[in-house]
Short mmCIF file of C-alpha atoms in Angstrom, two decimals:
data_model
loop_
_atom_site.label_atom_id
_atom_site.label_comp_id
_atom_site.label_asym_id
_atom_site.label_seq_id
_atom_site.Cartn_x
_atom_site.Cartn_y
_atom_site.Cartn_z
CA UNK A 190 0.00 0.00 0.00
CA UNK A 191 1.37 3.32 -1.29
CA UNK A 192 2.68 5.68 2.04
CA UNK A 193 0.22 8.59 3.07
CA UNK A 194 1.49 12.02 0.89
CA UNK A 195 -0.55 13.79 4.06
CA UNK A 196 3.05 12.95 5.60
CA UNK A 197 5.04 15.26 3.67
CA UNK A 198 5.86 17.90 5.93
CA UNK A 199 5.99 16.49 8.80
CA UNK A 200 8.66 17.05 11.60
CA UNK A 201 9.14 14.83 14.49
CA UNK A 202 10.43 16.11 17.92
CA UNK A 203 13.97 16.84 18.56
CA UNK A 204 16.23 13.89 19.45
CA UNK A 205 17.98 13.46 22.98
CA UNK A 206 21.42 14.97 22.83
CA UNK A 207 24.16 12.61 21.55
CA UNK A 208 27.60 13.32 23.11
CA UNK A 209 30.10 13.25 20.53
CA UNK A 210 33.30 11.39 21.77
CA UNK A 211 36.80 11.31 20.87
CA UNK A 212 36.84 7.76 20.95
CA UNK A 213 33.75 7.32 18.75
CA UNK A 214 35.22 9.64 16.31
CA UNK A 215 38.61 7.42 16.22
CA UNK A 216 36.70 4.18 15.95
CA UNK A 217 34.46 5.50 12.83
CA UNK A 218 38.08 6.87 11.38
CA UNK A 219 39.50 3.84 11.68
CA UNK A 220 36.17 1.69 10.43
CA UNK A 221 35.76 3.43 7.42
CA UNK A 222 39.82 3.47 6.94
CA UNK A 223 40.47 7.13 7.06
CA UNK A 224 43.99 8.17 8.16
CA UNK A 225 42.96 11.75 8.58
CA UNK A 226 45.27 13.07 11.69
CA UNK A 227 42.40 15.92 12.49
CA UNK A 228 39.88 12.73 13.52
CA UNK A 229 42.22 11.14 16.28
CA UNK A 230 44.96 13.97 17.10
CA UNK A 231 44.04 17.12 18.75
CA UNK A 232 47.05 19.40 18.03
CA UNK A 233 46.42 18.75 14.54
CA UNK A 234 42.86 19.22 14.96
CA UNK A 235 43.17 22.63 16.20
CA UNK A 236 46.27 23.36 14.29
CA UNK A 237 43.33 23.64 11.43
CA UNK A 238 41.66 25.75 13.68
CA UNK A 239 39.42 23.09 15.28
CA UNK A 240 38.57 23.33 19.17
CA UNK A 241 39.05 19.38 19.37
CA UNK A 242 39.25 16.50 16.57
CA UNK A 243 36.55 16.47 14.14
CA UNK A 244 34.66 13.76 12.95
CA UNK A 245 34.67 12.19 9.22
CA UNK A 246 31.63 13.42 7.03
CA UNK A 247 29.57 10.44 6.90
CA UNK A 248 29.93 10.18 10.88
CA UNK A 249 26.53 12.07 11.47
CA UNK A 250 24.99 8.65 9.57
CA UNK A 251 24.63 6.87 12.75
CA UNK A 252 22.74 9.78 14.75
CA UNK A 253 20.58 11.15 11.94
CA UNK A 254 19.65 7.29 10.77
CA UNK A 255 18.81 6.68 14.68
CA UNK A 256 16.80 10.01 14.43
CA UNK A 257 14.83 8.83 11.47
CA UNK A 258 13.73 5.83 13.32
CA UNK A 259 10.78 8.16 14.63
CA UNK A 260 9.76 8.40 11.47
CA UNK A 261 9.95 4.89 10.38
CA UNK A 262 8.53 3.41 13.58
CA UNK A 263 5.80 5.88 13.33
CA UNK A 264 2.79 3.69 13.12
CA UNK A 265 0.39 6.40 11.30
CA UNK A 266 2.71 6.30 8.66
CA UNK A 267 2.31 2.74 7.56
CA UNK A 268 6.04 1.68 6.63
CA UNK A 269 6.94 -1.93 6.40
CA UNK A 270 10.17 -1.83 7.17
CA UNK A 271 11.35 -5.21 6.29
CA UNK A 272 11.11 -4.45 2.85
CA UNK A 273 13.31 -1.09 3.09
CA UNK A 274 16.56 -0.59 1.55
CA UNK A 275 18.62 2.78 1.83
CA UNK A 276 18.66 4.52 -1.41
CA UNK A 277 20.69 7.29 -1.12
CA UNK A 278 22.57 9.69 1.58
CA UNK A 279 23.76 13.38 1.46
CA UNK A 280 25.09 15.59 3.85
CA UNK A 281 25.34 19.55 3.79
CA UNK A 282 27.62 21.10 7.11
CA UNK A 283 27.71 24.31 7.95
CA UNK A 284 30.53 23.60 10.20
CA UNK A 285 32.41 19.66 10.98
CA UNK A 286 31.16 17.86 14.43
CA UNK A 287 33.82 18.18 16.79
CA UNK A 288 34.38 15.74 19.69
CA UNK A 289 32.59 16.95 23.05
CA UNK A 290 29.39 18.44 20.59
CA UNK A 291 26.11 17.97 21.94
CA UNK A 292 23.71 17.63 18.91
CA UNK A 293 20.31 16.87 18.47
CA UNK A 294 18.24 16.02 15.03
CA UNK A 295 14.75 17.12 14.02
CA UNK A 296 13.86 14.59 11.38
CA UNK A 297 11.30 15.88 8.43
CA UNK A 298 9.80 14.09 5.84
CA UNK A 299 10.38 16.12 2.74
CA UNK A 300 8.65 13.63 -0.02
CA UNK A 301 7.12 10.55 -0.59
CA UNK A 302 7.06 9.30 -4.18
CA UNK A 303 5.66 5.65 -5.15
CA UNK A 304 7.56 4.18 -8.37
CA UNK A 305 6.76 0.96 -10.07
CA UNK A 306 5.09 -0.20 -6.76
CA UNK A 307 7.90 1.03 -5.02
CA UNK A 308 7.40 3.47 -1.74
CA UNK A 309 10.06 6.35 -1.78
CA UNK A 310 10.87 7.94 1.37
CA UNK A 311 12.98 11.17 1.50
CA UNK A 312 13.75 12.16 5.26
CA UNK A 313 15.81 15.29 6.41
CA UNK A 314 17.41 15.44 9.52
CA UNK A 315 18.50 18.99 10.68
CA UNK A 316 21.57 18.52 13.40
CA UNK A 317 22.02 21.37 15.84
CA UNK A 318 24.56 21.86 18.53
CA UNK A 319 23.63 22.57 22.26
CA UNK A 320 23.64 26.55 21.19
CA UNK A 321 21.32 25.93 18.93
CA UNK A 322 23.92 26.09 16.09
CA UNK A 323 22.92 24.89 12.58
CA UNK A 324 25.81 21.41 11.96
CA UNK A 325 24.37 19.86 9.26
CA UNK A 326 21.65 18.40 7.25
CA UNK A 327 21.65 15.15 6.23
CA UNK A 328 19.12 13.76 3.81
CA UNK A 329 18.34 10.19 3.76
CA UNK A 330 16.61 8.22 0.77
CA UNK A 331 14.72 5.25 1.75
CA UNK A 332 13.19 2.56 -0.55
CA UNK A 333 10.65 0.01 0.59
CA UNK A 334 10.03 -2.32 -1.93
CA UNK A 335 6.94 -3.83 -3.91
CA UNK A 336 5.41 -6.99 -2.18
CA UNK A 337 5.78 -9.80 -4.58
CA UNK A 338 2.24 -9.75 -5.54
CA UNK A 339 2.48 -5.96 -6.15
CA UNK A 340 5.59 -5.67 -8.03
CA UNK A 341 3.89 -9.00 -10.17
CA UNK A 342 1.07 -6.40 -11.27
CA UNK A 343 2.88 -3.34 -12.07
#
């Protein structure tokens, strides 16, 4: 069945505040096999003008994802999730997370598109520091895919 477009629009409440940590920020570094000294060393961290290391681009993934789960567990919505695969992911900072950041995401759902059976879920997450501060944006495409039966009949 084809997601609500009533949903478009919709924010969710702001996430708890995730504590970004030094050691968090080495072990995604070192998972996704970036050498960059500014992720594990502070002096050259701030030596770039950074107050502490940074964190790699894609290392907002695992809080705005987390985030999103409001809108994928949301029951009004209607999304099977065992037939979801992530489509696509794009990020837009208006400054790098640094280690000891406090952030929070307000996940939005910006469309919902249905394509050969197919529901398309576009979610933005807006990151903010404990200031207040705009971080980032991430968007996040998800797919969930046809039932059998539908995909059979389209």
């Amino acid at each position: 069945m084809a997601l609500d477009q009533s949903f478009v629009g919709r924010s969710y409440p702001p996430t708890d505040p995730y504590e970004v940590g030094r050691e968090k920020i080495r072990e995604f570094a070192e998972a996704v096999g970036d050498a960059n000294p500014a992720y594990v060393d502070t002096e050259a961290a701030e030596a770039l003008g950074h107050p502490d290391v940074i964190a790699p681009p894609t290392f907002v993934f695992a809080i705005t994802f987390k985030a999103a789960g409001q809108v994928i567990e949301d029951p009004q919505l209607g999304l099977d999730y065992s037939r979801v695969v992530h489509g696509d992911q794009k990020f837009a900072y208006t400054r790098p997370v640094c280690a000891g950041d406090r952030l929070t995401v307000t996940s939005t759902i910006e469309a919902i598109k249905s394509m050969a059976g197919n529901d398309i879920l576009d979610i933005r997450g807006e990151v903010h520091d404990a200031a207040g501060e705009h971080v980032v944006t991430a968007w996040t495409k998800l797919v969930a895919r046809a039932a059998e039966s539908a995909a059979e009949g389209a």
